[in-house]
N, CA, C and O atoms as a DFTB+ gen file, in Angstrom:
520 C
 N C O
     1  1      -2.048     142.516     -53.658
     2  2      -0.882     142.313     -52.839
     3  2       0.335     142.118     -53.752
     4  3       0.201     141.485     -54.800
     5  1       1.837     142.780     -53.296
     6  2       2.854     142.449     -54.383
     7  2       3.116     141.753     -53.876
     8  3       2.819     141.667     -52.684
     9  1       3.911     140.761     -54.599
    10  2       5.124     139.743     -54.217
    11  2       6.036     140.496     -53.969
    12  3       6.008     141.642     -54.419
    13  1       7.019     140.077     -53.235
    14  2       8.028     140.265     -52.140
    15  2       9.113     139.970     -53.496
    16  3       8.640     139.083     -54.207
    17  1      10.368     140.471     -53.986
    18  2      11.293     140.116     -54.904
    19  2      12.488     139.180     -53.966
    20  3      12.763     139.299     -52.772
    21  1      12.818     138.632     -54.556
    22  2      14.036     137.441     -53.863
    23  2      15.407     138.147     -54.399
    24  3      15.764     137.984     -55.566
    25  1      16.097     138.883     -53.547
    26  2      16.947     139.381     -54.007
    27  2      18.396     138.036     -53.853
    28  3      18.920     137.416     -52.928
    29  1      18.569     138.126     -55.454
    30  2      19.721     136.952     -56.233
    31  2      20.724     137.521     -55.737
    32  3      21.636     136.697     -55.809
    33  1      21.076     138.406     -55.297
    34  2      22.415     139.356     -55.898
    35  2      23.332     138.547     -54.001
    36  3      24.468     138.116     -53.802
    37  1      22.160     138.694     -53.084
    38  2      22.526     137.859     -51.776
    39  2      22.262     136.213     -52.072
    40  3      22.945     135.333     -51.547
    41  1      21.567     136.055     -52.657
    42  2      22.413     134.541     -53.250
    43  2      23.392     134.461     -53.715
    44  3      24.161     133.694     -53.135
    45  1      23.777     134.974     -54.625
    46  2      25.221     134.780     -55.275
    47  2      26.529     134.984     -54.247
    48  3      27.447     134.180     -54.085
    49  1      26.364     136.211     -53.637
    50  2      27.053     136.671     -52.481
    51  2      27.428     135.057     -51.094
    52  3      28.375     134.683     -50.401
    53  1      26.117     134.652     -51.352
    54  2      26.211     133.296     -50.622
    55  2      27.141     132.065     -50.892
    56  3      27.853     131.261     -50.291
    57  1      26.804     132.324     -51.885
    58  2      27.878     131.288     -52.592
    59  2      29.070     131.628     -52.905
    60  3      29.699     130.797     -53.559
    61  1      29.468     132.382     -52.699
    62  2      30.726     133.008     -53.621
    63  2      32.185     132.987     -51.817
    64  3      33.191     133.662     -51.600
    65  1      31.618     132.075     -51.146
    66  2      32.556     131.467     -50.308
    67  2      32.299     130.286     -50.191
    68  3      31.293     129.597     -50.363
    69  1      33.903     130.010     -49.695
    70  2      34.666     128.330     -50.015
    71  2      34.040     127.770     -48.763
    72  3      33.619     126.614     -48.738
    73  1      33.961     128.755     -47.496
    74  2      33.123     127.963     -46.707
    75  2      31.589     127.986     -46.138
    76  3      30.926     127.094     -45.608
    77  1      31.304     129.226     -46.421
    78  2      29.653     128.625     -47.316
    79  2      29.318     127.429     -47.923
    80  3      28.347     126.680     -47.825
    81  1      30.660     127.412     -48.779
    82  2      29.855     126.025     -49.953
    83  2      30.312     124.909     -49.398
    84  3      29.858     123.854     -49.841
    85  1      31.404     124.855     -48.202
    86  2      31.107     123.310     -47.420
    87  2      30.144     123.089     -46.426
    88  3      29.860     122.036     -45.856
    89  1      29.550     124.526     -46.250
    90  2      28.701     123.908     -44.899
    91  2      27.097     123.625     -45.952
    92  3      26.388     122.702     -45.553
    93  1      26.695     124.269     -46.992
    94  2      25.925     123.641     -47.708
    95  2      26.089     122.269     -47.956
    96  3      25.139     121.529     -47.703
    97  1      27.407     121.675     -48.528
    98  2      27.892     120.778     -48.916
    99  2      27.654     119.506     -47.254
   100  3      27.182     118.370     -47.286
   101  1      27.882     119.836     -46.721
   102  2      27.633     119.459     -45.591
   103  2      26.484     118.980     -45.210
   104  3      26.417     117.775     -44.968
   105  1      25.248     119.868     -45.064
   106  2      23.819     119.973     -44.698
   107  2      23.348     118.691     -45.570
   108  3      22.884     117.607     -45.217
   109  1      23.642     119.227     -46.829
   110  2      22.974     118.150     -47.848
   111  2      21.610     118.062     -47.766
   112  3      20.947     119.071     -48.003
   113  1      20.983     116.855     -47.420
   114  2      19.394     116.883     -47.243
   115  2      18.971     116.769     -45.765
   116  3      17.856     116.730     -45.246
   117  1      20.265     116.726     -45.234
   118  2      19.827     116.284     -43.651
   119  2      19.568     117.646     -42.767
   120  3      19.645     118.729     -43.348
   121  1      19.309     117.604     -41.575
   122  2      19.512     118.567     -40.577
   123  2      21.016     118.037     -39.153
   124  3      21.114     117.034     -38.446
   125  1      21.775     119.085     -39.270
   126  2      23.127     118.900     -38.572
   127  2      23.497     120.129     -38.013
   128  3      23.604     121.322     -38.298
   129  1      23.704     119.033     -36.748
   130  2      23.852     120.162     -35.634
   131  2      25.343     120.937     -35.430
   132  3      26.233     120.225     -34.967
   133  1      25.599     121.997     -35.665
   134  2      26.739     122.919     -35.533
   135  2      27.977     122.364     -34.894
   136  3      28.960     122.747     -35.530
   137  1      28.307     121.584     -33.846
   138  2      28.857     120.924     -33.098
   139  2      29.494     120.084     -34.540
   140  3      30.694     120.313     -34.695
   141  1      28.960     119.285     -35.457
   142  2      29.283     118.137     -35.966
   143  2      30.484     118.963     -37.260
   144  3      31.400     118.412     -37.871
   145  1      30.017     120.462     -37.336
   146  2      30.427     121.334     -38.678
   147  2      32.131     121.491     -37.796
   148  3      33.240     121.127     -38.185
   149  1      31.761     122.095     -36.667
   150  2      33.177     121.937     -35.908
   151  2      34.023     120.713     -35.937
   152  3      35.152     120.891     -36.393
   153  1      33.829     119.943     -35.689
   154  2      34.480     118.512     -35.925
   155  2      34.715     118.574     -37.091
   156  3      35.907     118.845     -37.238
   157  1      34.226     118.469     -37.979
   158  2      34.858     118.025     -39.528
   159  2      35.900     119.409     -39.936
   160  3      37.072     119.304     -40.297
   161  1      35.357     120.321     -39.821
   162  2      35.721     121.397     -40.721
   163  2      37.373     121.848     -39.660
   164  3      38.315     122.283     -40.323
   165  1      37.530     121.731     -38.431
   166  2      38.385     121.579     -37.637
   167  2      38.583     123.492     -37.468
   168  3      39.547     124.236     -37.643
   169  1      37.283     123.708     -37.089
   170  2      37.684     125.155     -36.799
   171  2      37.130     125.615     -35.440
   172  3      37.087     124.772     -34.544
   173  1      36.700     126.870     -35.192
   174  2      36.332     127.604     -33.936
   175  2      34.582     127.550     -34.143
   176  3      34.082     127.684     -35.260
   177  1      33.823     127.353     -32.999
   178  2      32.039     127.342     -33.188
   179  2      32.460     128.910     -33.882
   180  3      33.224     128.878     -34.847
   181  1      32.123     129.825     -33.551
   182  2      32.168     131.243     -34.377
   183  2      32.715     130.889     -35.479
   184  3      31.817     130.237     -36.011
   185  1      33.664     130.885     -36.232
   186  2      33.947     130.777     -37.088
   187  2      33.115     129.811     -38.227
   188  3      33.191     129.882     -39.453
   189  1      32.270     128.857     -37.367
   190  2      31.068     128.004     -38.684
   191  2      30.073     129.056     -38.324
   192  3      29.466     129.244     -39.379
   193  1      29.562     129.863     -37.396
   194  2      28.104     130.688     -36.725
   195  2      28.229     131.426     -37.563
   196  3      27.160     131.622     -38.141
   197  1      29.435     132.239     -38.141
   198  2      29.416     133.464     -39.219
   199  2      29.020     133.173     -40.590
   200  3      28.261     133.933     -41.191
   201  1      29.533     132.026     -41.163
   202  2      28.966     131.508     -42.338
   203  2      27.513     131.353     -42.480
   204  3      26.775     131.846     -43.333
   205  1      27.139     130.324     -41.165
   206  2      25.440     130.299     -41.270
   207  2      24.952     131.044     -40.864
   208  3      23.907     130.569     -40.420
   209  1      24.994     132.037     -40.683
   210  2      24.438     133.454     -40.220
   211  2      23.928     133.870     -41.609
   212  3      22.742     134.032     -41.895
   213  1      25.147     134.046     -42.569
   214  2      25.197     134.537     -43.709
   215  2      23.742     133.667     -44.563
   216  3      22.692     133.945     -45.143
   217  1      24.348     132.793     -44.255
   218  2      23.599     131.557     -44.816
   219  2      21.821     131.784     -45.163
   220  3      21.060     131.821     -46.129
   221  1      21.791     131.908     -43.550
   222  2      20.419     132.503     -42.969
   223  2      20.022     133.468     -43.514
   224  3      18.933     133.258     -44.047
   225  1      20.396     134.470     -43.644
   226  2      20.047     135.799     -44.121
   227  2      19.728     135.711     -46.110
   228  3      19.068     136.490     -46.797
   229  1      20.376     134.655     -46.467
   230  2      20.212     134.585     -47.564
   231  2      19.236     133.585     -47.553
   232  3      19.514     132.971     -48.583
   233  1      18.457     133.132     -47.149
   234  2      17.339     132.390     -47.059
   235  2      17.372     131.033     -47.360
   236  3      16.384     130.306     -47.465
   237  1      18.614     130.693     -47.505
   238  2      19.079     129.460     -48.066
   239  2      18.804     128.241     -46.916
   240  3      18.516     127.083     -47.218
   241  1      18.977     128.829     -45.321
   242  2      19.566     127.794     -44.052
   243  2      18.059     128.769     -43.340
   244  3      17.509     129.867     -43.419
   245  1      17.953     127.430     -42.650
   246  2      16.763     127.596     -42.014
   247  2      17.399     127.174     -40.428
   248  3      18.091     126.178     -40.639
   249  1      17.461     127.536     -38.824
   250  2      18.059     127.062     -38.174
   251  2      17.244     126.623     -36.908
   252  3      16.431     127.527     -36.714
   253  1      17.099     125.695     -36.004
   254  2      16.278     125.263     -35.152
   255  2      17.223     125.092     -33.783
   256  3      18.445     124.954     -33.839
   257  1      16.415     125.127     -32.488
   258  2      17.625     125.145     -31.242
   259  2      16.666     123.902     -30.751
   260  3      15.502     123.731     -31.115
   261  1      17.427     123.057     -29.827
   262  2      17.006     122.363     -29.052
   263  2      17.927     122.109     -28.096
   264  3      18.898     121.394     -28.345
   265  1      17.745     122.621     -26.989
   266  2      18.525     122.564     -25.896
   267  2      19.301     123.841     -26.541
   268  3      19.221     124.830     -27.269
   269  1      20.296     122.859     -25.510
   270  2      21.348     124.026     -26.213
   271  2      22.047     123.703     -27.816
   272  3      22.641     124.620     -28.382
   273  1      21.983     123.005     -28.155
   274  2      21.946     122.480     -29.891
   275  2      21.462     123.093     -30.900
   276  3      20.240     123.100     -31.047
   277  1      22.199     123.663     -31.706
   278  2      21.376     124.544     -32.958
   279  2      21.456     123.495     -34.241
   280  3      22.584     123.030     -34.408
   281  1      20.836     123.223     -34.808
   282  2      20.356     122.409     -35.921
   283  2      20.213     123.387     -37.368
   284  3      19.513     124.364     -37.633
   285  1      21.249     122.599     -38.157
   286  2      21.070     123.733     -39.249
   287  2      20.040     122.612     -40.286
   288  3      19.752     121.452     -39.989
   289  1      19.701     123.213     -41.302
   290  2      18.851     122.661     -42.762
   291  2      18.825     123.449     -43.632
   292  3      19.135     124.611     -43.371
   293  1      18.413     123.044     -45.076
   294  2      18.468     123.897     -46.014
   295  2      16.878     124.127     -47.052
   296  3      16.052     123.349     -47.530
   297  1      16.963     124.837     -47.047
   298  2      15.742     125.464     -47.969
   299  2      16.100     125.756     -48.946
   300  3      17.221     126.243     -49.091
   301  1      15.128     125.523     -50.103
   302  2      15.076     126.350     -51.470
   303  2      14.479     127.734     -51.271
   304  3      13.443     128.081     -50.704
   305  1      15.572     128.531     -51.994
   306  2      15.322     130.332     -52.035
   307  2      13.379     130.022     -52.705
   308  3      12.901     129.172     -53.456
   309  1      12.701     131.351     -51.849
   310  2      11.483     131.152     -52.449
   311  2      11.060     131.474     -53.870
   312  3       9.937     131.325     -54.352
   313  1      11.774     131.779     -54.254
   314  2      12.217     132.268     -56.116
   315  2      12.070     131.128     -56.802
   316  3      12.840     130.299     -56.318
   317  1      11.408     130.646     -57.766
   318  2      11.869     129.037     -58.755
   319  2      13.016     129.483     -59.349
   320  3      13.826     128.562     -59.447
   321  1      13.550     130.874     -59.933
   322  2      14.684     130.842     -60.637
   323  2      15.813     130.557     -59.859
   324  3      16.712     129.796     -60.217
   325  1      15.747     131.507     -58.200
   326  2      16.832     131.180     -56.904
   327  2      16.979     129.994     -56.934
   328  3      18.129     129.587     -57.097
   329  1      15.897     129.031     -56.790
   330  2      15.530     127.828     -56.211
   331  2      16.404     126.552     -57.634
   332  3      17.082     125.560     -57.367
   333  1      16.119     126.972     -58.756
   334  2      16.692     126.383     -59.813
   335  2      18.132     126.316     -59.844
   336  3      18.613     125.212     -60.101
   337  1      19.283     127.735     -59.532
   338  2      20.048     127.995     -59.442
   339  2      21.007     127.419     -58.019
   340  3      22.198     127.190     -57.808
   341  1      19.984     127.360     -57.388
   342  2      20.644     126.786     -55.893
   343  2      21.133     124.877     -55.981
   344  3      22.194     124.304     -55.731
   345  1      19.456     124.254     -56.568
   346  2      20.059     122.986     -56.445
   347  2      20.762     122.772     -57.606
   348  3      21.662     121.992     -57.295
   349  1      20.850     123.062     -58.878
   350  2      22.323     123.300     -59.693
   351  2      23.379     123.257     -58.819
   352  3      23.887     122.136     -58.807
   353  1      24.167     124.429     -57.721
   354  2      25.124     124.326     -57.235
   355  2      25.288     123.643     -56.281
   356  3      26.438     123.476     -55.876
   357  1      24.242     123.062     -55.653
   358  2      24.301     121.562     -55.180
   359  2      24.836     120.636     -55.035
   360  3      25.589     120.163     -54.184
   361  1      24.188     120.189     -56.436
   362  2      24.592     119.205     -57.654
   363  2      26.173     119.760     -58.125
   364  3      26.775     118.858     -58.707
   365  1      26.463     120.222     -58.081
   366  2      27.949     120.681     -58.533
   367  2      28.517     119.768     -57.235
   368  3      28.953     118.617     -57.200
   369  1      28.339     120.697     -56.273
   370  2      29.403     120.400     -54.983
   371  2      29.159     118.697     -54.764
   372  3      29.937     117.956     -54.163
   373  1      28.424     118.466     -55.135
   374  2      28.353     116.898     -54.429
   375  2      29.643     116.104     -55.345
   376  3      30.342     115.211     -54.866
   377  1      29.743     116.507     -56.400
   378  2      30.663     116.090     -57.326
   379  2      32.200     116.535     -57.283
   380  3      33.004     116.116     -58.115
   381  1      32.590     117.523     -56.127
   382  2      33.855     118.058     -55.997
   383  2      34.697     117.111     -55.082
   384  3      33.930     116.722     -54.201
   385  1      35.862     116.603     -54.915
   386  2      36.805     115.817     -54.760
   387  2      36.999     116.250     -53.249
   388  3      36.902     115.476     -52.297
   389  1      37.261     117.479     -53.179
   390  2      37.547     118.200     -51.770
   391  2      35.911     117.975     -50.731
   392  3      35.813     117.624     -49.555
   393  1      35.001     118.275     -51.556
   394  2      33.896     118.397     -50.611
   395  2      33.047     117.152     -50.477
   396  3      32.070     117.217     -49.730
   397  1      33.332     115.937     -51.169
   398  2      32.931     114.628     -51.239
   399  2      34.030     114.292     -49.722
   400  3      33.503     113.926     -48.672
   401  1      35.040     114.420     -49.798
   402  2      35.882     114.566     -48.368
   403  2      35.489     114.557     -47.354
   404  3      35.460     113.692     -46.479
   405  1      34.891     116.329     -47.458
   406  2      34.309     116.765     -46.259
   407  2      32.760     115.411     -45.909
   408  3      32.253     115.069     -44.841
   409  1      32.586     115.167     -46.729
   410  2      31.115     114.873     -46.296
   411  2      31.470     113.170     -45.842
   412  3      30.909     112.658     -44.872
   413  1      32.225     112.602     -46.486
   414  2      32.886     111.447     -45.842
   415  2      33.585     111.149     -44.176
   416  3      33.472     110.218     -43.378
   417  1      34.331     112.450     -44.166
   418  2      34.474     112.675     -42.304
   419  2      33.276     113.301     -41.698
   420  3      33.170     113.192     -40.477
   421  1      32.438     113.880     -42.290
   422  2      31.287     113.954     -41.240
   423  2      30.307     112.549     -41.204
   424  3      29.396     112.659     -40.384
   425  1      30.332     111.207     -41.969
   426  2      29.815     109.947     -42.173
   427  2      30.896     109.640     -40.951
   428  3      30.557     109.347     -39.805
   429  1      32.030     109.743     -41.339
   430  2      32.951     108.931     -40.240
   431  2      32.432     109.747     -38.238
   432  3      32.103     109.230     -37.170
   433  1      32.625     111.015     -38.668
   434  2      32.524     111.740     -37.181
   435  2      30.920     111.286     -36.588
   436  3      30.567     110.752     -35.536
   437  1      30.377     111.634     -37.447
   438  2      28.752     110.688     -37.262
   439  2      28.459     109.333     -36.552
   440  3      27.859     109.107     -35.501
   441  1      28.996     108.595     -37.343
   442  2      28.660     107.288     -37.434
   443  2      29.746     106.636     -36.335
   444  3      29.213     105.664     -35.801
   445  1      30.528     106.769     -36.043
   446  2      31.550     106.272     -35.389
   447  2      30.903     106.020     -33.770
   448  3      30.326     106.735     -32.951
   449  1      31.350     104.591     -33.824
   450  2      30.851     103.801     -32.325
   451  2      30.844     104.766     -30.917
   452  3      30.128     104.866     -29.921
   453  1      31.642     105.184     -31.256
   454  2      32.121     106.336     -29.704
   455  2      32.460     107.519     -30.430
   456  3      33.168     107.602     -31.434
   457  1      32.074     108.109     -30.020
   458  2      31.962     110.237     -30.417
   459  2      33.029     110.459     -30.185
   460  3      33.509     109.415     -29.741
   461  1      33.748     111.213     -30.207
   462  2      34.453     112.308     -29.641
   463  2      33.587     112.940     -28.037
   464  3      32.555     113.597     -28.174
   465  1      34.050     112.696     -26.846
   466  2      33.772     113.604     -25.872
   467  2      32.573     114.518     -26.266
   468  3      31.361     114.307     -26.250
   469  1      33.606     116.030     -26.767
   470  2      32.630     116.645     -26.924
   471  2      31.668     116.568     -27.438
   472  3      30.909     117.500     -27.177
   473  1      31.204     115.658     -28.274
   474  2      30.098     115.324     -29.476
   475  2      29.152     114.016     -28.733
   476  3      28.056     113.704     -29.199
   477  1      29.718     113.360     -27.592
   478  2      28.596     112.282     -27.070
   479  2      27.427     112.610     -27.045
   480  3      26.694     111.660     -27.318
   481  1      26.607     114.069     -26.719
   482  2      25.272     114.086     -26.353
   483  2      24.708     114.853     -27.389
   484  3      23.557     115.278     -27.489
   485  1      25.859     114.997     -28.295
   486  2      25.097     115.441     -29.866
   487  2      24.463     114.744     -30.834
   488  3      24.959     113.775     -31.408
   489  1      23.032     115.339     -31.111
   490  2      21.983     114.527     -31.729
   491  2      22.629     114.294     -32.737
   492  3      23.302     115.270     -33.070
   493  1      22.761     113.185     -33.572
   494  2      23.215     113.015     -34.741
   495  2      22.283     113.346     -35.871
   496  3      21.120     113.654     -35.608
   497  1      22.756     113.301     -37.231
   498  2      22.051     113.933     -38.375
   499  2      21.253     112.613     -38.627
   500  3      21.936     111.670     -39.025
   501  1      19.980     112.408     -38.466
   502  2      18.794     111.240     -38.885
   503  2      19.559     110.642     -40.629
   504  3      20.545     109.904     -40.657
   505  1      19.321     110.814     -41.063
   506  2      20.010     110.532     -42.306
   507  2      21.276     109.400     -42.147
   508  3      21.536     108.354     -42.740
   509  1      21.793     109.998     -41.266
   510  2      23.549     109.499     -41.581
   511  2      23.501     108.564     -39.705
   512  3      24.459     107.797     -39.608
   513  1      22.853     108.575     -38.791
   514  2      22.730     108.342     -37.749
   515  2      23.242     107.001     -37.504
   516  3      22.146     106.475     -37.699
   517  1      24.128     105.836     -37.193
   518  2      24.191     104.588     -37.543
   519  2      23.098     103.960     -36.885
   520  3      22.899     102.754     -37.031
């Protein structure tokens, strides 16, 4: 049987956007539901769905529905070299000024006593959940 090759070239492609690398930056170790990426990132649902689409396809985001709730997470590319290269840029982003930001208003949009409306019956990320 061959192994299947992990094509890098759609990793790199993955990364090589600013908002790709917040919604990674985002995910972190948790699972977070799409709804919460809207709130922080202050954009249109489509406009985060196209990124993790991308995301998906690059094997990076793994995505789950419940209800009507899509739940994103992240996987290591099945490659050890992908997989080496991925939590490297990780580890980068956790250390960026702008995306330490982002991940601070999704603690605040999270955690906060009363939701936002639209966000009341959104499961929160287990991790960050108060």
């Amino acid at each position: 049987m061959t192994k299947k090759i992990y094509n890098m070239e759609l990793l790199f492609k993955a990364l090589a956007d600013h908002t790709r690398l917040r919604l990674i930056n985002l995910i972190g170790d948790s699972e977070v539901c799409v709804c919460f990426f809207v709130a922080v990132l202050k954009t249109s649902q489509p406009k985060i769905s196209r990124p993790l689409a991308y995301l998906r396809r690059a094997g990076i985001v793994t995505a789950r529905r419940e209800g009507k709730w899509m739940h994103y997470r992240l996987v290591d590319p099945p490659d050890e070299h992908a997989a080496r290269v991925f939590r490297e840029v990780r580890a980068s982003l956790a250390e960026h000024p702008e995306l330490q930001h982002d991940r601070e208003k999704l603690i605040q949009v999270c955690c906060a006593p009363q939701l936002p409306v639209p966000l009341r019956r959104a499961p929160r990320p287990l991790d960050l959940a108060a």
